[in-house]
Amino acid sequence: QVQLVQSGAEVKKPGASVTVSCKASGYTFTSYAVNWVRQAPGQGLEWMGWISTYSGNTNYAQRLQGRVTMTTDTSTNTAYMELRSLRSDDTAVYYCARADDSSGSYSQFDYWGQGSLVTVSS
Amino acid sequence: DIVMTQSPDSLAVSLGEGATLNCKSSQSVLSRFNNKNYLAWYQQKPGQPPKLLIYWASTRESGVPDRFSGSGSGTDFTLTISSLQAEDVAVYYCQQYYSSPLTFGGGTKVEIK
């Protein structure tokens, strides 16, 4: 069965960096893109960006440009999201989510990871 | 950016009654290329990740009960729960995947009256 298993909770100080991992299983990793979505406490969903696991192409949300990097390791079927220069308002649950990548356009997110809480606090 | 606006913010419905959730996009999400609406609905229960319910505005995801249905086109969309069950208590989000940045509505919280 399809599974996306994310890394555990992290506590970081302002200005630090965090890397969240998302290990995929149960499907052909390079046939689906990975999106990253975050959710601040008690708030809604914010799309952070997308990476094609086939080509490595990325598209980041404008407000995170310069602070976020998404990568994949196809040898371990794992996607990574690094966020730098952390601020208190980056405190959130971070999710990876799978999306069909075959049509050349974006698609719905059909499987999600369990979420990784990142807390930014001095 | 396409802004997604959901209404109402919250909704209390009696068990067995119907619920109608609305989602409006600031621009059309209908593709003239394939005549598909790039609109999805997700259900999120406390402490869980979102779960895909509906995509292409009206296609039910495999395994989703048929009491959930999606409708609409262009800029106006609706998620209908035909007969509310206790397990449907959740926050529901619409999302457009027509263009980057992909955007979500603010959510509608559904509770039992």
XYZ file of N, CA and C in Angstrom:
705
model
N 0.847 -1.188 0.000
C 0.000 0.000 0.000
C 0.886 1.243 0.000
N 0.354 2.307 -0.563
C 1.107 3.553 -0.635
C 1.296 4.122 0.766
N 2.529 4.491 1.068
C 2.836 5.140 2.343
C 3.854 6.233 2.132
N 3.647 7.327 2.853
C 4.623 8.397 2.935
C 4.927 8.572 4.412
N 6.153 8.263 4.810
C 6.523 8.313 6.218
C 7.530 9.428 6.428
N 7.150 10.371 7.259
C 7.980 11.564 7.464
C 8.848 11.432 8.716
N 9.866 12.280 8.775
C 10.758 12.326 9.924
C 10.047 12.952 11.121
N 10.685 12.860 12.261
C 10.044 13.245 13.507
C 10.065 14.745 13.781
N 9.495 15.082 14.938
C 9.387 16.477 15.334
C 10.768 17.091 15.570
N 10.846 18.389 15.321
C 12.088 19.133 15.496
C 11.809 20.416 16.271
N 12.778 20.801 17.086
C 12.743 22.100 17.753
C 13.992 22.852 17.315
N 13.806 24.043 16.766
C 14.919 24.825 16.236
C 14.876 26.244 16.787
N 16.050 26.847 16.826
C 16.137 28.252 17.232
C 15.977 29.142 16.007
N 15.509 30.351 16.212
C 15.403 31.297 15.091
C 16.740 31.454 14.385
N 16.672 31.461 13.055
C 17.882 31.584 12.250
C 18.479 30.269 11.826
N 18.055 29.187 12.446
C 18.567 27.864 12.111
C 17.871 27.315 10.868
N 18.288 26.123 10.478
C 17.677 25.428 9.335
C 17.099 24.106 9.806
N 16.143 23.609 9.044
C 15.552 22.300 9.343
C 15.383 21.549 8.033
N 15.564 20.243 8.113
C 15.300 19.378 6.963
C 14.305 18.307 7.374
N 13.222 18.218 6.630
C 12.192 17.207 6.862
C 12.274 16.193 5.725
N 12.223 14.923 6.072
C 12.281 13.872 5.057
C 10.935 13.189 4.915
N 10.741 12.569 3.755
C 9.474 11.922 3.412
C 9.818 10.679 2.601
N 9.723 9.498 3.229
C 10.106 8.263 2.564
C 8.875 7.587 1.994
N 8.920 7.336 0.697
C 7.777 6.770 -0.013
C 7.941 5.265 -0.205
N 6.820 4.567 -0.177
C 6.823 3.136 -0.463
C 5.478 2.730 -1.052
N 5.469 1.592 -1.718
C 4.219 1.049 -2.246
C 3.853 1.519 -3.633
N 4.730 2.284 -4.274
C 4.469 2.730 -5.649
C 5.799 3.113 -6.300
N 5.748 3.363 -7.590
C 6.944 3.787 -8.315
C 7.213 5.260 -8.026
N 8.269 5.508 -7.268
C 8.544 6.850 -6.734
C 8.611 7.908 -7.835
N 9.265 7.567 -8.933
C 9.506 8.572 -9.969
C 8.301 8.829 -10.871
N 7.188 8.180 -10.596
C 5.973 8.410 -11.384
C 5.073 9.479 -10.782
N 5.434 9.969 -9.621
C 4.602 10.948 -8.928
C 5.464 12.064 -8.377
N 4.937 13.277 -8.465
C 5.599 14.425 -7.859
C 5.343 14.448 -6.355
N 6.151 15.221 -5.657
C 5.939 15.429 -4.219
C 5.723 16.920 -3.979
N 4.635 17.207 -3.301
C 4.343 18.567 -2.864
C 4.600 18.670 -1.370
N 4.923 19.868 -0.924
C 5.063 20.136 0.506
C 4.042 21.196 0.901
N 3.341 20.905 1.993
C 2.274 21.761 2.506
C 2.514 21.943 3.998
N 2.294 23.160 4.505
C 2.445 23.334 5.938
C 1.177 23.908 6.554
N 1.058 23.714 7.862
C -0.130 24.137 8.580
C 0.291 24.665 9.943
N 0.209 25.964 10.109
C 0.517 26.571 11.396
C -0.552 26.161 12.410
N -0.222 26.208 13.689
C -1.174 25.757 14.725
C -2.527 26.451 14.592
N -3.581 25.649 14.471
C -4.936 26.185 14.389
C -5.267 26.905 13.102
N -4.391 26.810 12.113
C -4.590 27.539 10.861
C -4.872 26.605 9.690
N -4.989 27.193 8.506
C -5.269 26.425 7.303
C -4.010 25.889 6.649
N -4.188 25.429 5.421
C -3.123 24.763 4.667
C -2.438 25.744 3.723
N -1.106 25.670 3.698
C -0.315 26.539 2.825
C 0.597 25.678 1.960
N 0.444 25.805 0.644
C 1.310 25.083 -0.279
C 2.677 25.736 -0.305
N 3.727 24.915 -0.168
C 5.091 25.433 -0.142
C 5.817 25.251 -1.472
N 5.465 24.189 -2.180
C 6.157 23.953 -3.435
C 6.022 22.512 -3.889
N 6.657 22.250 -5.009
C 6.488 20.988 -5.732
C 7.823 20.574 -6.306
N 8.080 19.261 -6.299
C 9.265 18.754 -6.969
C 8.874 17.557 -7.806
N 9.348 17.535 -9.042
C 9.180 16.363 -9.886
C 10.241 15.344 -9.495
N 9.816 14.167 -9.075
C 10.774 13.134 -8.687
C 11.448 12.526 -9.919
N 10.876 12.768 -11.088
C 11.434 12.233 -12.331
C 12.559 13.121 -12.860
N 12.287 14.432 -12.903
C 13.259 15.359 -13.515
C 14.060 16.147 -12.484
N 13.531 16.247 -11.275
C 14.144 17.100 -10.262
C 13.716 18.557 -10.373
N 12.876 18.878 -11.355
C 12.384 20.261 -11.458
C 11.596 20.631 -10.223
N 11.697 21.907 -9.855
C 10.997 22.397 -8.675
C 10.220 23.666 -8.998
N 9.232 23.936 -8.173
C 8.483 25.185 -8.231
C 8.122 25.537 -6.794
N 8.668 26.664 -6.310
C 8.462 27.046 -4.926
C 7.475 28.205 -4.826
N 6.749 28.238 -3.726
C 5.902 29.386 -3.453
C 6.769 30.635 -3.339
N 6.296 31.703 -3.948
C 7.082 32.940 -4.024
C 7.548 33.414 -2.652
N 6.667 33.315 -1.650
C 7.009 33.865 -0.336
C 8.110 33.066 0.360
N 8.418 31.879 -0.128
C 9.466 31.074 0.474
C 10.730 31.025 -0.386
N 10.667 31.622 -1.571
C 11.820 31.622 -2.466
C 13.060 32.138 -1.743
N 14.146 31.402 -1.912
C 15.395 31.783 -1.277
C 15.610 31.147 0.082
N 14.553 30.633 0.682
C 14.688 29.981 1.994
C 14.417 28.488 1.934
N 13.791 28.006 0.873
C 13.385 26.607 0.807
C 14.089 25.896 -0.345
N 14.446 24.651 -0.101
C 15.005 23.797 -1.140
C 14.377 22.411 -1.007
N 13.862 21.911 -2.120
C 13.281 20.568 -2.154
C 14.144 19.690 -3.036
N 14.428 18.508 -2.531
C 15.261 17.563 -3.271
C 14.680 16.163 -3.115
N 15.184 15.258 -3.931
C 14.808 13.863 -3.796
C 16.042 12.984 -3.933
N 15.961 11.790 -3.355
C 16.972 10.751 -3.515
C 16.244 9.523 -4.063
N 16.381 9.295 -5.361
C 15.629 8.207 -5.970
C 16.180 6.833 -5.578
N 17.390 6.788 -5.035
C 17.944 5.499 -4.607
C 17.270 4.999 -3.325
N 16.705 5.937 -2.550
C 16.030 5.563 -1.306
C 14.554 5.959 -1.310
N 14.080 6.457 -2.448
C 12.676 6.883 -2.572
C 12.283 7.884 -1.490
N 13.146 8.843 -1.281
C 12.929 9.818 -0.216
C 12.978 11.236 -0.778
N 12.034 12.046 -0.335
C 12.021 13.467 -0.658
C 12.417 14.260 0.584
N 13.060 15.397 0.335
C 13.522 16.249 1.429
C 13.065 17.682 1.197
N 12.784 18.349 2.315
C 12.459 19.775 2.272
C 13.312 20.468 3.327
N 14.170 21.386 2.870
C 14.998 22.168 3.781
C 14.472 23.589 3.835
N 14.281 24.098 5.025
C 13.859 25.486 5.226
C 14.912 26.172 6.079
N 15.406 27.298 5.585
C 16.512 28.010 6.248
C 16.025 29.304 6.882
N 16.903 29.890 7.668
C 16.614 31.174 8.323
C 15.256 31.134 9.012
N 15.072 30.131 9.830
C 13.781 29.911 10.472
C 13.358 31.077 11.351
N 12.055 31.336 11.322
C 11.445 32.375 12.145
C 10.344 31.720 12.973
N 9.854 32.437 13.942
C 8.814 31.874 14.810
C 7.560 31.528 14.009
N 7.281 32.307 12.966
C 6.067 32.010 12.200
C 6.241 30.852 11.216
N 7.392 30.204 11.249
C 7.576 28.947 10.510
C 7.139 27.753 11.350
N 6.788 27.993 12.603
C 6.276 26.915 13.445
C 5.006 26.350 12.832
N 5.036 25.067 12.528
C 3.926 24.450 11.792
C 4.125 22.948 11.720
N 3.073 22.269 11.304
C 3.197 20.873 10.878
C 3.458 20.887 9.377
N 4.480 20.192 8.979
C 4.873 20.126 7.578
C 4.475 18.766 7.013
N 3.773 18.792 5.878
C 3.315 17.567 5.226
C 3.946 17.426 3.845
N 4.269 16.187 3.484
C 4.537 15.892 2.087
C 3.273 15.235 1.523
N 3.054 15.396 0.243
C 1.858 14.848 -0.393
C 2.187 14.463 -1.828
N 1.683 13.327 -2.243
C 1.944 12.809 -3.584
C 0.937 13.363 -4.583
N 1.418 13.594 -5.794
C 0.524 14.053 -6.857
C 0.969 13.444 -8.187
N 0.010 13.103 -8.998
C 0.288 12.542 -10.307
C 1.127 13.529 -11.120
N 2.141 13.019 -11.788
C 3.066 13.881 -12.529
C 3.086 13.537 -14.005
N 2.079 12.786 -14.479
C 2.151 12.256 -15.836
C 1.587 13.183 -16.905
N 0.791 14.184 -16.493
C 0.066 14.979 -17.476
C 0.781 16.269 -17.856
N 1.820 16.605 -17.136
C 2.498 17.865 -17.404
C 1.863 19.042 -16.713
N 0.805 18.807 -15.971
C 0.187 19.870 -15.187
C 0.056 19.392 -13.741
N -0.350 20.305 -12.891
C -0.515 19.945 -11.483
C -1.711 19.006 -11.319
N -1.732 18.310 -10.195
C -2.886 17.447 -9.938
C -3.157 17.388 -8.443
N -4.234 16.688 -8.116
C -4.664 16.592 -6.729
C -3.674 15.773 -5.909
N -3.717 15.965 -4.577
C -2.816 15.276 -3.667
C -3.536 14.046 -3.119
N -3.147 12.859 -3.590
C -3.939 11.686 -3.229
C -3.431 10.932 -1.997
N -2.177 11.106 -1.640
C -1.652 10.516 -0.412
C -0.794 11.548 0.296
N -0.913 11.543 1.632
C -0.191 12.501 2.443
C 0.655 11.772 3.487
N 1.773 12.382 3.849
C 2.518 11.896 4.992
C 1.784 12.235 6.282
N 2.312 11.718 7.375
C 1.633 11.892 8.665
C 1.878 13.271 9.274
N 2.824 13.992 8.718
C 3.130 15.330 9.218
C 4.324 15.325 10.157
N 5.080 16.425 10.123
C 6.247 16.612 10.991
C 6.132 17.992 11.636
N 6.062 18.018 12.947
C 5.952 19.293 13.655
C 7.329 19.932 13.774
N 7.434 21.146 13.288
C 8.645 21.939 13.452
C 8.303 23.130 14.334
N 8.984 23.229 15.452
C 8.775 24.329 16.384
C 10.002 25.221 16.372
N 9.767 26.512 16.145
C 10.865 27.476 16.142
C 10.709 28.362 17.368
N 11.676 28.237 18.265
C 11.573 28.973 19.524
C 12.957 29.223 20.093
N 13.120 30.407 20.665
C 14.398 30.729 21.293
C 14.463 30.179 22.710
N -2.173 35.375 -7.935
C -2.539 34.148 -7.241
C -4.067 33.977 -7.252
N -4.518 32.741 -7.338
C -5.952 32.473 -7.267
C -6.339 32.349 -5.800
N -7.273 33.189 -5.390
C -7.742 33.181 -4.007
C -8.978 32.290 -3.920
N -8.961 31.374 -2.964
C -10.068 30.459 -2.733
C -10.806 30.902 -1.475
N -12.096 31.139 -1.608
C -12.898 31.606 -0.477
C -13.981 30.582 -0.167
N -13.961 30.080 1.061
C -14.952 29.083 1.462
C -15.992 29.700 2.383
N -17.199 29.174 2.264
C -18.277 29.598 3.155
C -19.210 28.424 3.412
N -19.832 28.403 4.603
C -19.532 29.277 5.745
C -18.226 28.856 6.414
N -17.801 29.611 7.416
C -16.618 29.223 8.183
C -16.877 27.962 8.995
N -18.114 27.857 9.505
C -18.491 26.677 10.274
C -19.961 26.368 10.053
N -20.295 25.131 10.331
C -21.629 24.629 9.999
C -21.983 23.547 11.014
N -23.139 23.685 11.649
C -23.616 22.658 12.585
C -24.848 21.996 11.982
N -24.771 20.690 11.847
C -25.824 19.939 11.154
C -26.241 18.751 12.011
N -27.513 18.455 12.025
C -28.000 17.288 12.762
C -27.604 16.008 12.040
N -27.385 14.958 12.823
C -27.061 13.665 12.228
C -28.158 13.257 11.244
N -27.731 12.792 10.083
C -28.680 12.369 9.065
C -29.142 13.480 8.139
N -28.865 14.716 8.506
C -29.246 15.837 7.658
C -28.144 16.134 6.637
N -28.474 16.935 5.637
C -27.510 17.278 4.602
C -26.714 18.523 4.953
N -25.536 18.635 4.349
C -24.676 19.808 4.542
C -24.161 20.267 3.187
N -24.145 21.585 3.005
C -23.657 22.169 1.754
C -22.524 23.137 2.066
N -21.365 22.870 1.498
C -20.184 23.699 1.701
C -19.831 24.352 0.373
N -19.495 25.627 0.435
C -19.238 26.397 -0.777
C -17.777 26.817 -0.900
N -17.341 26.944 -2.131
C -15.971 27.353 -2.432
C -16.015 28.203 -3.695
N -15.402 29.371 -3.613
C -15.376 30.264 -4.770
C -13.930 30.635 -5.073
N -13.567 30.564 -6.344
C -12.214 30.942 -6.756
C -12.235 32.325 -7.412
N -11.146 33.061 -7.245
C -11.087 34.429 -7.776
C -10.905 34.449 -9.290
N -10.496 33.329 -9.857
C -10.385 33.172 -11.310
C -10.902 31.775 -11.673
N -11.308 31.617 -12.904
C -11.782 30.313 -13.338
C -10.673 29.277 -13.233
N -11.033 28.067 -12.788
C -10.083 26.959 -12.732
C -10.476 25.880 -13.748
N -11.303 26.292 -14.728
C -11.724 25.392 -15.792
C -10.748 25.491 -16.958
N -10.191 24.376 -17.325
C -9.271 24.347 -18.451
C -10.044 24.207 -19.760
N -9.773 25.132 -20.692
C -10.414 25.031 -22.009
C -9.766 23.913 -22.830
N -8.590 23.478 -22.387
C -7.855 22.437 -23.112
C -8.529 21.078 -22.944
N -8.891 20.734 -21.690
C -9.484 19.418 -21.447
C -10.866 19.477 -20.798
N -11.398 20.702 -20.635
C -12.730 20.908 -20.055
C -12.836 20.320 -18.646
N -11.741 20.381 -17.893
C -11.752 19.904 -16.515
C -11.557 21.067 -15.553
N -12.240 20.987 -14.430
C -12.060 21.948 -13.353
C -11.000 21.421 -12.403
N -9.949 22.218 -12.217
C -8.819 21.806 -11.392
C -9.094 22.165 -9.935
N -10.045 21.440 -9.361
C -10.545 21.761 -8.025
C -10.697 20.455 -7.231
N -10.133 20.449 -6.022
C -10.213 19.283 -5.142
C -10.790 19.676 -3.791
N -11.362 18.696 -3.125
C -11.857 18.845 -1.756
C -11.131 17.840 -0.859
N -10.752 18.323 0.337
C -10.082 17.490 1.323
C -10.817 17.568 2.654
N -10.741 16.482 3.391
C -11.304 16.402 4.732
C -10.144 16.265 5.718
N -10.146 17.058 6.773
C -9.097 16.927 7.783
C -9.708 16.798 9.172
N -9.417 15.693 9.817
C -9.844 15.478 11.190
C -8.702 15.873 12.123
N -9.021 16.209 13.368
C -7.981 16.681 14.297
C -6.828 15.692 14.421
N -5.618 16.237 14.322
C -4.428 15.420 14.489
C -4.089 14.533 13.316
N -4.807 14.687 12.208
C -4.567 13.859 11.027
C -4.219 14.726 9.829
N -3.545 14.133 8.836
C -3.331 14.882 7.601
C -4.635 14.972 6.826
N -4.706 15.891 5.892
C -5.890 15.965 5.025
C -6.047 14.668 4.226
N -7.302 14.407 3.872
C -7.634 13.232 3.070
C -8.378 13.698 1.825
N -7.955 13.224 0.664
C -8.609 13.603 -0.584
C -9.994 12.980 -0.672
N -10.998 13.819 -0.919
C -12.366 13.340 -1.106
C -12.786 13.395 -2.571
N -12.579 14.537 -3.189
C -13.101 14.844 -4.523
C -12.001 15.509 -5.335
N -11.876 15.167 -6.606
C -10.971 15.882 -7.510
C -11.677 16.108 -8.835
N -11.069 16.956 -9.698
C -11.752 17.416 -10.910
C -13.159 17.924 -10.583
N -13.316 18.487 -9.433
C -14.535 19.122 -8.918
C -15.652 18.146 -8.573
N -15.694 16.991 -9.231
C -16.842 16.108 -9.012
C -16.517 14.619 -9.007
N -15.251 14.260 -9.156
C -14.864 12.850 -9.165
C -14.519 12.405 -7.749
N -15.263 11.439 -7.277
C -15.030 10.939 -5.911
C -13.798 10.038 -5.891
N -12.935 10.254 -4.911
C -11.761 9.407 -4.748
C -12.212 8.003 -4.347
N -11.456 7.003 -4.771
C -11.762 5.622 -4.423
C -11.883 5.448 -2.914
N -12.960 4.771 -2.491
C -13.155 4.500 -1.070
C -13.923 5.567 -0.317
N -14.181 6.692 -0.966
C -14.927 7.766 -0.291
C -16.429 7.443 -0.383
N -17.138 7.528 0.732
C -18.574 7.190 0.720
C -19.350 8.056 -0.270
N -20.386 7.483 -0.850
C -21.118 8.224 -1.883
C -22.038 9.290 -1.316
N -22.064 9.462 0.001
C -22.801 10.606 0.551
C -22.047 11.922 0.300
N -20.785 11.827 -0.099
C -20.004 13.008 -0.467
C -20.084 13.214 -1.985
N -20.450 14.422 -2.389
C -20.473 14.716 -3.812
C -20.008 16.144 -4.053
N -19.373 16.341 -5.204
C -18.891 17.657 -5.569
C -19.556 18.128 -6.853
N -19.766 19.440 -6.942
C -20.366 20.003 -8.142
C -19.820 21.403 -8.369
N -20.178 21.957 -9.520
C -19.765 23.314 -9.855
C -18.788 23.355 -11.006
N -18.567 24.566 -11.513
C -17.658 24.752 -12.630
C -17.216 26.209 -12.693
N -16.019 26.403 -13.237
C -15.535 27.766 -13.417
C -14.982 28.358 -12.134
N -15.831 29.083 -11.418
C -15.391 29.737 -10.184
C -16.217 29.361 -8.954
N -17.297 28.636 -9.131
C -18.187 28.333 -8.005
C -18.387 26.835 -7.855
N -18.087 26.356 -6.642
C -18.089 24.930 -6.386
C -18.777 24.609 -5.068
N -19.288 23.389 -4.984
C -20.015 22.951 -3.800
C -19.622 21.526 -3.438
N -19.428 21.306 -2.147
C -19.298 19.950 -1.609
C -20.569 19.680 -0.813
N -21.230 18.591 -1.131
C -22.461 18.224 -0.444
C -22.260 16.920 0.302
N -22.661 16.931 1.565
C -22.725 15.699 2.356
C -24.211 15.396 2.494
N -24.655 14.309 1.926
C -26.102 14.090 1.801
C -26.758 13.727 3.127
N -26.058 13.005 3.964
C -26.629 12.570 5.230
C -25.483 12.483 6.236
N -25.361 13.506 7.061
C -24.189 13.637 7.918
C -24.084 12.491 8.927
N -22.898 11.929 8.990
C -22.578 10.896 9.978
C -21.608 11.472 11.016
N -21.552 10.839 12.167
C -20.696 11.345 13.245
C -19.231 11.431 12.808
N -18.812 10.512 11.966
C -17.407 10.484 11.534
C -17.086 11.564 10.504
N -18.086 12.330 10.091
C -17.852 13.395 9.116
C -17.451 14.710 9.781
N -17.464 14.734 11.111
C -17.017 15.935 11.821
C -15.555 16.186 11.485
N -15.289 17.340 10.905
C -13.951 17.622 10.362
C -13.944 19.040 9.810
N -12.759 19.448 9.369
C -12.636 20.675 8.588
C -12.444 20.264 7.127
N -13.159 20.941 6.250
C -13.119 20.633 4.822
C -12.472 21.797 4.078
N -11.502 21.460 3.221
C -10.781 22.460 2.442
C -10.987 22.223 0.954
N -11.177 23.302 0.218
C -11.089 23.194 -1.235
C -9.701 23.673 -1.660
N -9.273 23.233 -2.812
C -7.940 23.567 -3.336
C -8.021 23.674 -4.847
N -7.347 24.683 -5.394
C -7.209 24.742 -6.846
C -5.811 24.288 -7.216
N -5.736 23.458 -8.254
C -4.432 23.050 -8.775
C -4.314 23.429 -10.250
N -5.028 24.492 -10.612
C -5.006 24.996 -11.989
C -3.717 25.728 -12.299
N -3.254 26.510 -11.322
C -2.044 27.279 -11.571
C -1.267 27.504 -10.288
N 0.022 27.743 -10.464
C 0.908 28.005 -9.343
C 0.826 29.473 -8.935
N 0.802 29.764 -7.636
C 0.885 28.819 -6.525
C -0.443 28.104 -6.294
N -0.357 26.812 -6.011
C -1.561 26.084 -5.651
C -2.086 26.687 -4.353
N -3.393 26.846 -4.261
C -3.942 27.535 -3.108
C -5.145 26.782 -2.535
N -5.293 26.932 -1.226
C -6.393 26.311 -0.488
C -7.349 27.382 0.030
N -8.588 26.995 0.192
C -9.516 27.844 0.910
C -9.219 27.797 2.402
N -9.883 28.658 3.140
C -9.640 28.759 4.567
C -10.263 27.644 5.398
N -11.124 26.854 4.758
C -11.729 25.724 5.448
C -13.119 26.007 5.983
N -13.934 24.960 6.051
C -15.245 24.998 6.692
C -15.278 23.903 7.743
N -15.559 24.277 8.957
C -15.616 23.304 10.062
C -17.037 22.777 10.169
N -17.192 21.463 10.100
C -18.505 20.833 10.190
C -18.632 20.133 11.541
N -19.701 20.484 12.245
C -19.952 19.920 13.580
C -21.351 19.337 13.625
N -21.600 18.587 14.661
C -22.922 18.005 14.884
C -23.757 18.977 15.714
N -24.992 19.189 15.266
C -25.900 20.076 16.019
C -26.527 19.286 17.173
